[in-house]
Amino acid sequence: MQILQGLAVSSGVAFGEALIVDNEGVRIPNRFVSREVVEDEIEQLEKAIVAASHEIEANRETVSAQLGEQYGAIFSAHLQMLHDQQLRDQLNTLIRDKHFSPAYAVSQTLRRYAKVFQSLDSGSHQELASDIFDIEKRLLRQLLGHRREDLTHLSSPVIILAHELTPSETADLDRQKVLGFATEMGGAGGHTAIVAEALELPAVVGLGRFMLDISSGEMVIIDGDHGQIILQPDEETIARYRHELQQHRSLEVRLRELRDLPAETIDGSSVELLANIEFPHEISACATRGAEGIGLYRTEFLYLSSDKEPDEEIHYQAYAEVARAMGDKPVTIRTVDLGADKMFGPMHHDGMQNPELGLRSIRLSLRNLPLFRTQLRAVLRASALGNVSVMFPLVTTLQEVRQGKMVIADVMEDLEEEGISFNRNIPIGIMVEVPATVIMLDAFLNEVDFISVGTNDLIQYALAVDRTNKEVASLYDAGDPAVLRLIQMAVRSAQRAQRPVTMCGQMSGATPYTMLLVGLGFRSLSVAPSAIPEIKKICRSVTVAQCEAVAEHALRFENATDVNHFLKAELRNVAPELAAYA
Ligand code: PEP
Ligand code: MG
């Protein structure tokens, strides 16, 4: 058994068979074979080795001819490894004595070898390790066929283990079969994490190298609450997690009873609880969790789930579905926030340096006016069907807001001329995600109807920490005093200007921060649908005065560790059953 620590990004516990996904998506369906077929299986392995040798020989010849003998020699080394008698003997013994399937024996043995080389810290040993992987892949392809595992249609329940998953790959996972996932890369604030939460998939990211320690088909536990994964768990650990899963379920059932009750503090202040969504199908989860509206609809997933650019009708159908389903409840549609970790094929800027500081979000929309206008036409058309607002992401200058509003006015004129109905008074808001915007917020508030604080990016830009980079993940912290002060500035500016303010970053759905945010003055929070019951429970367990005292105290600390420690202790006092998962 091995316990690995990563970053907790989507809560819950899952256990099941591992499916290792690399670029090839190789999966080992059967790990063991029956005694009667052992000799046949050894023959299969022999055939696979012969076929792989032919492949390698062909590669050697092509590469030697094109690049020279010294490059072809790489493949001679592969051939040598493949024909190594000791390796053959080990594989045959595993199949004959332990009844391993050939694929499982190959994966286990070669990964063990590769791991030894990887642990030796020299360049040539690292190269040897990747050569061994190459051979593993080649043999598995021979043994299992050339089928690439289709993660959108899996045949049995699995836990996905991958080096990295993009937000769109995550969005496309087969929700019926994928029980959870873990990745070597990724940060807590990345969109892969956000999508995992939307799909309610237990997930851990930023684990560093671990895939050598496990083969497909082996048992793995994802502990999304504590950011851990457990490889090859023992019986006792499995039993403990089964118990935890039950606890989770019973807490969920208890929280479900709050669905139709308001998120009202003990002393009668209401907190509006809205939902963040990425896909129209999430509106059913919003209804089950008792969302009072949609505070953030991340529309860029329309692009990320498809290879081609969505046209006006595709935009409109999605927005209309959400607007209609929500009736008179508010729906805030955010214009596309592409770029950074949400790249869309045709707009992909390969090799762009510092994409988080580059052409993304509103900057990208203003540079691609046809794209922007198409989306705005669809948003405006949907505004005739419900209580729709529009919001610009990552606004940094006043000029961007003014330009954005001009494009809206222009699109409205077109629609009017075409006799298409829309809400002329559609509220226009901005995301507050950049420290510059917080500092200049008084001026921005003269231009807009509402603001929404996006802490995922605000933390990244305030602390100069890439939200997707696991190497600096420990610096990415919502509890950092600088972040708290920026948030306080934002909420105070909004109050002075008497403009509605909400918060829609992941921080608003993280239970340790609820009292702080209410204490700072937030009366509207937009969170992943799955987080609504917990946040409501906290709101109903506290008074505003209590929260104000918590906020005042939290703002006195000088580092994130002390802030977080204090907030968790306060949470334990008011909602101990939730603090266990915080
Ligand atoms: C944010 O930055 O807080 C936010 C809600 O936007 P996104 O996570 O989509 O960048
Ligand atoms: Mg953002």
XYZ file of C-alpha atoms and ligand atoms in Angstrom:
593
model
C 0.000 0.000 0.000
C 1.208 3.500 -0.811
C -0.362 6.824 0.232
C 0.415 9.819 -1.969
C -0.334 13.443 -1.174
C -1.535 15.853 -3.855
C -3.955 18.774 -3.983
C -7.580 18.355 -2.968
C -9.690 19.813 -5.761
C -12.981 17.984 -5.775
C -14.309 16.344 -2.649
C -15.609 12.855 -2.082
C -14.186 9.376 -1.938
C -13.982 6.905 -4.805
C -12.463 3.509 -5.135
C -12.078 1.092 -7.949
C -9.789 -0.237 -10.634
C -7.117 2.066 -11.989
C -7.105 2.970 -15.650
C -3.752 4.456 -16.542
C -4.145 6.937 -19.321
C -1.145 8.085 -21.213
C -1.104 9.419 -24.726
C -1.951 5.969 -25.961
C -4.758 5.406 -23.499
C -3.617 1.820 -22.935
C -5.781 -0.274 -20.685
C -5.257 -3.800 -19.374
C -8.660 -5.445 -19.241
C -7.660 -8.739 -17.576
C -4.937 -9.030 -15.007
C -5.154 -12.772 -14.420
C -5.688 -15.825 -16.566
C -6.836 -19.317 -15.699
C -4.370 -22.182 -15.220
C -5.538 -24.017 -18.361
C -4.596 -21.183 -20.705
C -1.217 -20.344 -19.200
C 0.807 -22.006 -21.964
C -1.322 -20.353 -24.672
C -0.737 -17.000 -23.017
C 3.020 -17.557 -22.985
C 2.788 -18.263 -26.687
C 0.830 -15.022 -27.155
C 3.597 -13.166 -25.382
C 6.196 -14.791 -27.647
C 4.225 -13.710 -30.724
C 3.925 -10.181 -29.357
C 7.672 -10.023 -28.773
C 8.360 -11.207 -32.319
C 5.919 -8.695 -33.796
C 7.339 -5.871 -31.664
C 10.855 -6.857 -32.797
C 9.807 -6.566 -36.435
C 8.381 -3.140 -35.746
C 11.551 -2.009 -34.031
C 13.758 -3.393 -36.812
C 11.694 -1.525 -39.394
C 12.054 1.659 -37.335
C 15.787 1.135 -37.058
C 16.147 0.855 -40.796
C 14.048 3.937 -41.562
C 15.739 6.060 -38.923
C 19.231 4.900 -39.935
C 18.513 5.718 -43.563
C 17.047 9.132 -42.800
C 19.165 10.337 -39.899
C 22.232 8.122 -39.798
C 23.397 4.950 -38.093
C 23.975 6.566 -34.701
C 20.242 7.331 -34.411
C 19.239 3.910 -35.622
C 21.353 2.486 -32.804
C 18.702 3.636 -30.291
C 16.462 0.945 -31.699
C 19.189 -1.657 -31.567
C 19.250 -1.032 -27.819
C 15.481 -1.559 -27.689
C 15.870 -4.842 -29.524
C 18.526 -5.957 -27.105
C 16.260 -5.249 -24.148
C 13.352 -7.010 -25.760
C 15.415 -10.146 -26.293
C 16.990 -10.109 -22.857
C 16.680 -13.670 -21.541
C 16.327 -12.574 -17.923
C 13.367 -10.402 -18.844
C 11.742 -13.259 -20.773
C 12.212 -15.602 -17.829
C 10.668 -13.129 -15.420
C 7.648 -12.596 -17.631
C 7.130 -16.312 -18.169
C 7.411 -17.005 -14.452
C 4.786 -14.374 -13.635
C 2.407 -15.888 -16.170
C 3.116 -19.516 -15.250
C 3.354 -19.240 -11.465
C 1.208 -16.241 -10.623
C -1.236 -16.559 -13.517
C -0.673 -12.937 -14.577
C -2.015 -12.079 -17.997
C 0.877 -11.326 -20.406
C -0.111 -7.640 -20.565
C -0.166 -7.326 -16.793
C 3.160 -9.147 -16.467
C 4.733 -6.855 -19.066
C 3.388 -3.704 -17.429
C 4.386 -4.741 -13.896
C 7.874 -5.860 -14.834
C 8.850 -3.096 -17.207
C 7.455 -0.382 -14.954
C 9.502 -1.766 -12.092
C 12.641 -1.605 -14.224
C 11.830 1.891 -15.449
C 11.296 3.057 -11.901
C 14.741 1.872 -10.855
C 16.329 3.811 -13.708
C 14.219 6.881 -13.031
C 15.329 6.964 -9.419
C 18.974 7.172 -10.555
C 19.579 10.821 -11.110
C 21.475 10.889 -14.373
C 20.370 11.869 -17.852
C 21.319 8.544 -19.411
C 19.320 6.610 -16.814
C 16.279 8.825 -17.465
C 16.628 8.021 -21.137
C 16.805 4.328 -20.368
C 13.594 4.650 -18.362
C 11.804 6.242 -21.298
C 13.166 3.538 -23.607
C 11.637 0.936 -21.315
C 8.293 2.753 -21.437
C 8.500 2.706 -25.164
C 8.965 -1.048 -25.140
C 6.126 -1.476 -22.652
C 3.779 0.502 -24.891
C 4.827 -1.411 -27.958
C 4.273 -4.789 -26.314
C 0.936 -3.734 -24.836
C -0.199 -2.556 -28.248
C 0.696 -5.954 -29.660
C -1.016 -7.818 -26.842
C -4.135 -5.694 -26.556
C -4.581 -4.530 -30.111
C -4.340 -0.997 -31.378
C -7.518 0.215 -29.788
C -7.140 3.529 -28.065
C -9.212 3.607 -24.917
C -12.155 5.899 -25.537
C -12.618 7.749 -22.291
C -16.046 8.931 -23.352
C -17.360 5.343 -23.604
C -15.815 2.984 -21.105
C -16.865 -0.587 -20.593
C -16.584 -0.773 -16.787
C -16.186 1.600 -13.812
C -12.662 2.947 -13.406
C -10.510 5.508 -11.652
C -8.559 7.489 -14.235
C -4.882 8.048 -13.503
C -3.203 10.436 -15.924
C -0.153 12.602 -16.238
C -2.428 15.489 -17.086
C -6.043 16.026 -18.135
C -7.138 19.175 -19.928
C -10.409 20.861 -18.871
C -12.110 19.611 -22.036
C -10.825 16.033 -21.652
C -12.197 16.133 -18.120
C -15.524 17.470 -19.348
C -15.749 14.621 -21.854
C -15.126 11.812 -19.353
C -17.790 9.126 -19.317
C -19.666 10.192 -16.184
C -21.365 6.816 -15.864
C -18.092 4.911 -15.672
C -15.442 7.272 -14.336
C -15.544 7.179 -10.536
C -12.787 9.720 -9.956
C -9.380 10.754 -11.236
C -5.893 11.706 -10.194
C -3.213 13.512 -12.169
C 0.499 14.065 -11.784
C 0.230 17.678 -12.966
C -2.208 20.495 -12.261
C -2.895 23.112 -9.625
C -5.828 23.598 -7.289
C -7.182 26.637 -9.137
C -7.066 25.201 -12.669
C -10.140 24.581 -14.779
C -9.634 20.821 -14.745
C -10.283 21.054 -11.017
C -13.342 23.231 -11.582
C -14.814 20.818 -14.109
C -14.208 17.910 -11.712
C -16.230 19.723 -9.093
C -18.986 20.463 -11.591
C -19.134 16.776 -12.502
C -18.995 15.896 -8.792
C -16.050 13.608 -9.443
C -13.669 13.023 -6.531
C -10.285 14.223 -7.807
C -6.722 14.862 -6.722
C -4.208 16.753 -8.883
C -0.561 17.805 -8.630
C 0.626 14.449 -7.269
C 3.970 14.467 -9.061
C 5.265 11.251 -10.599
C 3.360 8.219 -9.393
C 2.198 6.310 -12.440
C 5.170 4.001 -12.351
C 3.956 2.612 -9.076
C 0.738 1.192 -10.415
C -0.586 -0.707 -13.400
C -4.035 -0.529 -14.935
C -6.476 -2.829 -13.192
C -5.026 -2.435 -9.715
C -7.099 -1.068 -6.870
C -6.830 2.637 -6.039
C -8.657 4.963 -3.649
C -9.165 8.655 -4.372
C -9.626 10.701 -1.222
C -10.762 13.998 -2.689
C -11.370 15.513 0.747
C -7.770 15.260 1.850
C -6.058 15.371 -1.554
C -4.673 11.855 -1.224
C -4.614 8.734 -3.322
C -3.960 5.275 -1.970
C -2.391 2.731 -4.286
C -2.973 -0.975 -3.647
C -4.818 -0.295 -0.357
C -4.919 -3.016 2.298
C -8.188 -4.454 3.625
C -8.201 -2.236 6.699
C -7.850 0.923 4.616
C -10.576 -0.181 2.228
C -12.877 -0.790 5.198
C -12.064 2.657 6.640
C -12.871 4.349 3.346
C -16.081 2.369 2.943
C -17.106 3.773 6.294
C -16.108 7.290 5.188
C -18.174 6.930 2.040
C -21.179 6.031 4.168
C -20.590 9.064 6.398
C -20.457 11.249 3.295
C -23.719 9.850 2.050
C -25.505 10.327 5.332
C -24.249 13.929 5.597
C -25.531 14.513 2.075
C -28.936 13.175 3.033
C -29.080 15.440 6.104
C -28.050 18.478 4.065
C -30.637 17.675 1.406
C -33.327 18.558 3.948
C -32.186 22.185 3.749
C -32.974 22.422 0.054
C -36.121 24.532 0.332
C -35.010 26.561 3.339
C -33.414 29.980 2.872
C -29.704 30.603 3.473
C -30.553 32.908 6.325
C -28.363 33.674 9.321
C -29.718 33.113 12.837
C -30.320 36.872 13.131
C -32.278 37.018 9.870
C -29.844 38.201 7.178
C -30.310 36.482 3.834
C -27.400 35.239 1.771
C -28.243 34.591 -1.868
C -26.753 31.255 -2.971
C -26.233 31.044 -6.711
C -24.594 28.332 -8.786
C -21.580 28.287 -11.084
C -22.189 26.144 -14.148
C -20.215 25.129 -17.200
C -22.862 23.104 -19.055
C -26.647 23.514 -19.438
C -27.196 19.972 -18.113
C -26.052 21.192 -14.700
C -29.323 23.052 -14.169
C -30.891 19.886 -12.809
C -28.151 19.732 -10.133
C -28.906 23.413 -9.405
C -32.554 22.576 -8.814
C -31.754 19.591 -6.578
C -29.344 21.660 -4.509
C -31.724 24.631 -4.214
C -29.740 27.238 -6.205
C -31.421 30.646 -6.292
C -30.046 31.342 -9.747
C -26.912 31.046 -11.863
C -24.215 33.449 -10.718
C -21.672 32.338 -13.302
C -22.257 30.483 -16.536
C -18.800 29.710 -17.992
C -19.731 29.727 -21.666
C -16.276 28.882 -23.024
C -17.082 25.201 -22.476
C -19.259 25.469 -25.599
C -15.977 25.868 -27.463
C -14.007 23.368 -25.440
C -16.465 20.533 -25.969
C -16.295 20.801 -29.743
C -13.690 20.959 -32.503
C -15.401 23.712 -34.373
C -16.447 27.170 -33.381
C -20.063 27.230 -32.171
C -22.393 29.338 -34.306
C -25.040 31.738 -33.001
C -27.684 29.030 -32.908
C -25.558 26.705 -30.773
C -24.866 29.545 -28.351
C -28.535 30.506 -28.301
C -29.849 26.984 -27.713
C -27.576 26.574 -24.703
C -28.440 29.954 -23.158
C -32.139 29.586 -23.920
C -32.213 26.208 -22.188
C -30.683 27.674 -19.027
C -32.750 30.906 -19.095
C -36.020 29.022 -19.599
C -35.258 26.431 -16.941
C -34.395 29.075 -14.358
C -37.628 31.071 -15.017
C -37.463 34.379 -13.166
C -34.336 33.413 -11.237
C -31.199 35.330 -12.261
C -28.849 33.847 -14.860
C -25.488 35.571 -15.336
C -23.908 34.595 -18.623
C -20.207 35.313 -18.778
C -18.794 36.037 -22.219
C -16.130 33.558 -23.278
C -13.085 33.281 -21.085
C -10.843 31.438 -23.518
C -7.064 31.427 -23.381
C -4.645 30.397 -20.608
C -5.612 26.834 -19.599
C -8.777 26.905 -21.743
C -7.453 26.772 -25.279
C -9.707 26.260 -28.249
C -8.246 24.550 -31.349
C -8.240 27.281 -33.998
C -7.181 29.914 -31.464
C -4.444 27.830 -29.979
C -1.272 29.881 -29.734
C 1.376 27.229 -29.530
C 4.408 28.272 -27.604
C 2.798 31.502 -26.382
C 4.802 32.595 -23.385
C 2.973 33.346 -20.135
C -0.493 32.510 -21.469
C -2.070 33.582 -18.166
C -0.805 37.095 -18.896
C -1.571 36.919 -22.581
C -4.451 37.210 -24.971
C -7.281 35.717 -22.957
C -10.849 36.456 -21.863
C -12.265 39.893 -22.728
C -8.990 40.772 -24.499
C -9.487 37.866 -26.865
C -13.168 38.716 -27.449
C -12.354 42.334 -28.266
C -9.724 41.160 -30.773
C -12.179 38.739 -32.393
C -15.226 40.915 -32.876
C -17.174 38.507 -35.108
C -16.853 35.823 -32.408
C -17.819 38.304 -29.696
C -20.796 39.661 -31.617
C -22.053 36.146 -32.367
C -22.034 35.331 -28.690
C -23.628 38.637 -27.666
C -26.450 38.218 -30.187
C -27.237 34.836 -28.637
C -27.050 36.193 -25.068
C -29.337 39.093 -25.953
C -31.836 36.820 -27.682
C -31.883 34.621 -24.579
C -32.453 37.727 -22.434
C -36.001 37.806 -23.807
C -36.683 34.430 -22.179
C -35.680 34.980 -18.574
C -33.778 37.034 -16.040
C -30.472 37.188 -17.930
C -27.413 39.364 -17.196
C -24.152 39.521 -19.106
C -20.699 39.700 -17.572
C -17.195 40.310 -18.970
C -14.276 38.244 -17.631
C -10.820 39.444 -16.630
C -11.487 43.127 -17.163
C -8.346 45.156 -16.434
C -8.994 48.588 -17.913
C -11.983 50.898 -18.134
C -11.514 50.991 -21.866
C -12.257 47.270 -22.091
C -15.593 47.745 -20.312
C -16.504 50.689 -22.472
C -15.594 48.855 -25.653
C -17.528 45.791 -24.519
C -20.601 47.926 -23.822
C -20.279 49.585 -27.221
C -20.280 46.211 -28.928
C -23.408 45.262 -26.948
C -25.115 48.531 -28.011
C -24.176 47.854 -31.606
C -25.506 44.303 -31.523
C -28.725 45.581 -29.925
C -29.226 47.949 -32.861
C -28.864 45.076 -35.316
C -31.338 42.930 -33.415
C -33.798 45.803 -33.257
C -33.544 46.339 -37.005
C -34.156 42.637 -37.536
C -37.182 42.760 -35.239
C -35.690 40.251 -32.804
C -36.722 40.682 -29.178
C -34.297 41.088 -26.296
C -34.038 42.935 -22.979
C -32.741 46.433 -23.721
C -31.973 46.909 -20.012
C -29.986 43.736 -19.622
C -27.715 44.226 -16.577
C -24.038 44.393 -17.556
C -21.379 43.389 -15.045
C -17.716 42.576 -14.773
C -15.593 39.976 -13.071
C -13.143 41.477 -10.597
C -10.128 39.227 -11.017
C -7.146 41.532 -11.348
C -5.638 43.647 -8.533
C -5.601 46.685 -10.874
C -9.365 46.404 -11.197
C -9.817 46.250 -7.435
C -7.705 49.373 -7.022
C -9.699 51.231 -9.678
C -13.039 49.718 -8.740
C -14.736 53.043 -7.911
C -14.300 54.074 -11.540
C -15.435 50.682 -12.875
C -18.551 50.809 -10.723
C -19.696 53.934 -12.595
C -19.770 51.833 -15.751
C -21.462 48.628 -14.664
C -24.582 47.313 -12.952
C -22.893 44.666 -10.799
C -19.583 43.014 -10.056
C -18.510 39.486 -9.265
C -15.226 38.777 -7.497
C -13.381 35.941 -9.244
C -10.931 34.757 -6.652
C -9.428 31.973 -8.776
C -7.733 34.546 -10.939
C -7.503 37.258 -8.299
C -5.323 34.979 -6.166
C -3.190 34.094 -9.184
C -2.576 37.716 -10.160
C -2.268 39.097 -6.631
C 0.271 36.496 -5.543
C 1.984 35.987 -8.923
C 1.276 32.243 -8.770
C 0.128 30.260 -11.806
C -3.106 28.619 -10.686
C -2.374 25.476 -12.716
C 1.253 24.908 -11.712
C 1.792 22.238 -9.084
C 5.327 23.479 -8.363
C 3.980 26.666 -6.802
C 0.671 25.278 -5.590
C 1.555 25.808 -1.939
C 1.771 29.560 -2.606
C -1.676 29.654 -4.194
C -3.796 30.357 -1.148
C -7.149 32.092 -0.746
C -6.267 32.745 2.882
C -3.315 34.956 2.029
C -3.726 38.284 3.895
C -3.083 40.248 0.690
C -5.972 38.431 -0.990
C -8.254 39.082 1.978
C -7.465 42.786 1.884
C -8.137 42.995 -1.843
C -11.476 41.275 -1.330
C -12.335 43.651 1.485
C -11.477 46.621 -0.738
C -13.698 45.254 -3.503
C -16.709 44.651 -1.300
C -16.377 48.061 0.360
C -16.199 49.834 -3.008
C -19.324 48.024 -4.157
C -21.150 48.910 -0.951
C -20.171 52.577 -1.287
C -21.441 52.617 -4.865
C -24.532 50.622 -3.846
C -23.918 48.076 -6.543
C -24.632 44.357 -6.140
C -21.518 42.311 -5.470
C -21.126 38.557 -5.504
C -18.183 36.206 -5.346
C -17.855 33.332 -7.796
C -14.334 31.928 -7.410
C -13.767 28.561 -5.724
C -13.191 30.399 -2.430
C -16.907 31.226 -2.202
C -17.739 27.500 -2.089
C -15.008 26.526 0.375
C -16.584 26.093 3.799
C -13.766 27.599 5.917
C -14.264 30.971 4.206
C -18.053 31.331 4.498
C -18.076 33.141 7.850
C -15.257 35.406 6.702
C -17.091 36.359 3.513
C -20.389 37.027 5.272
C -18.448 39.056 7.837
C -16.806 41.084 5.074
C -20.253 41.982 3.753
C -21.037 39.472 1.012
C -24.747 38.679 0.784
C -24.470 36.774 -2.462
C -22.182 33.853 -3.256
C -21.970 31.800 -6.413
C -20.609 28.304 -5.911
C -20.485 24.878 -7.566
C -23.999 23.365 -7.205
C -22.618 20.565 -5.015
C -21.333 23.134 -2.489
C -24.676 24.914 -1.969
C -26.038 22.687 0.848
C -22.865 23.018 2.935
C -22.630 26.788 2.544
C -26.308 27.095 3.395
C -25.827 25.012 6.503
C -23.098 27.382 7.705
C -25.136 30.511 6.946
C -27.990 29.064 9.001
C -25.664 28.311 11.919
C -24.186 31.784 12.466
C -25.071 35.411 13.207
C -23.797 38.352 11.172
C -22.125 39.806 14.295
C -20.279 36.522 14.813
C -19.092 36.560 11.177
C -18.004 40.188 11.429
C -15.892 39.324 14.461
C -14.361 36.400 12.542
C -13.553 38.642 9.555
C -12.056 41.317 11.759
C -9.877 38.769 13.514
C -8.825 37.001 10.288
C -7.664 40.274 8.765
C -5.211 40.780 11.584
C -3.030 37.773 10.687
C 0.130 38.163 8.672
C 0.200 34.852 6.823
C -2.143 32.400 5.135
C -1.361 29.519 7.496
C -2.563 31.432 10.534
C -5.641 32.696 8.677
C -6.620 29.212 7.531
C -5.939 27.662 10.876
C -8.129 30.228 12.596
C -10.957 29.931 10.061
C -11.010 26.137 10.302
C -11.199 26.352 14.087
C -14.137 28.778 13.797
C -15.833 26.422 11.349
C -15.365 23.533 13.767
C -17.209 25.574 16.408
C -20.279 26.225 14.272
C -20.438 23.188 11.972
C -18.172 20.390 13.203
C -19.620 17.841 10.774
C -18.515 20.026 7.840
C -15.130 20.924 9.316
C -14.126 17.266 9.036
C -14.187 17.594 5.243
C -12.727 21.121 4.993
C -12.310 33.148 -11.192
O -11.273 33.480 -11.768
O -12.476 33.200 -9.955
C -13.458 32.658 -11.973
C -14.602 32.385 -11.399
O -13.253 32.471 -13.310
P -12.522 31.176 -13.907
O -12.278 30.215 -12.786
O -13.389 30.612 -14.958
O -11.256 31.758 -14.449
Mg -11.322 33.790 -13.890
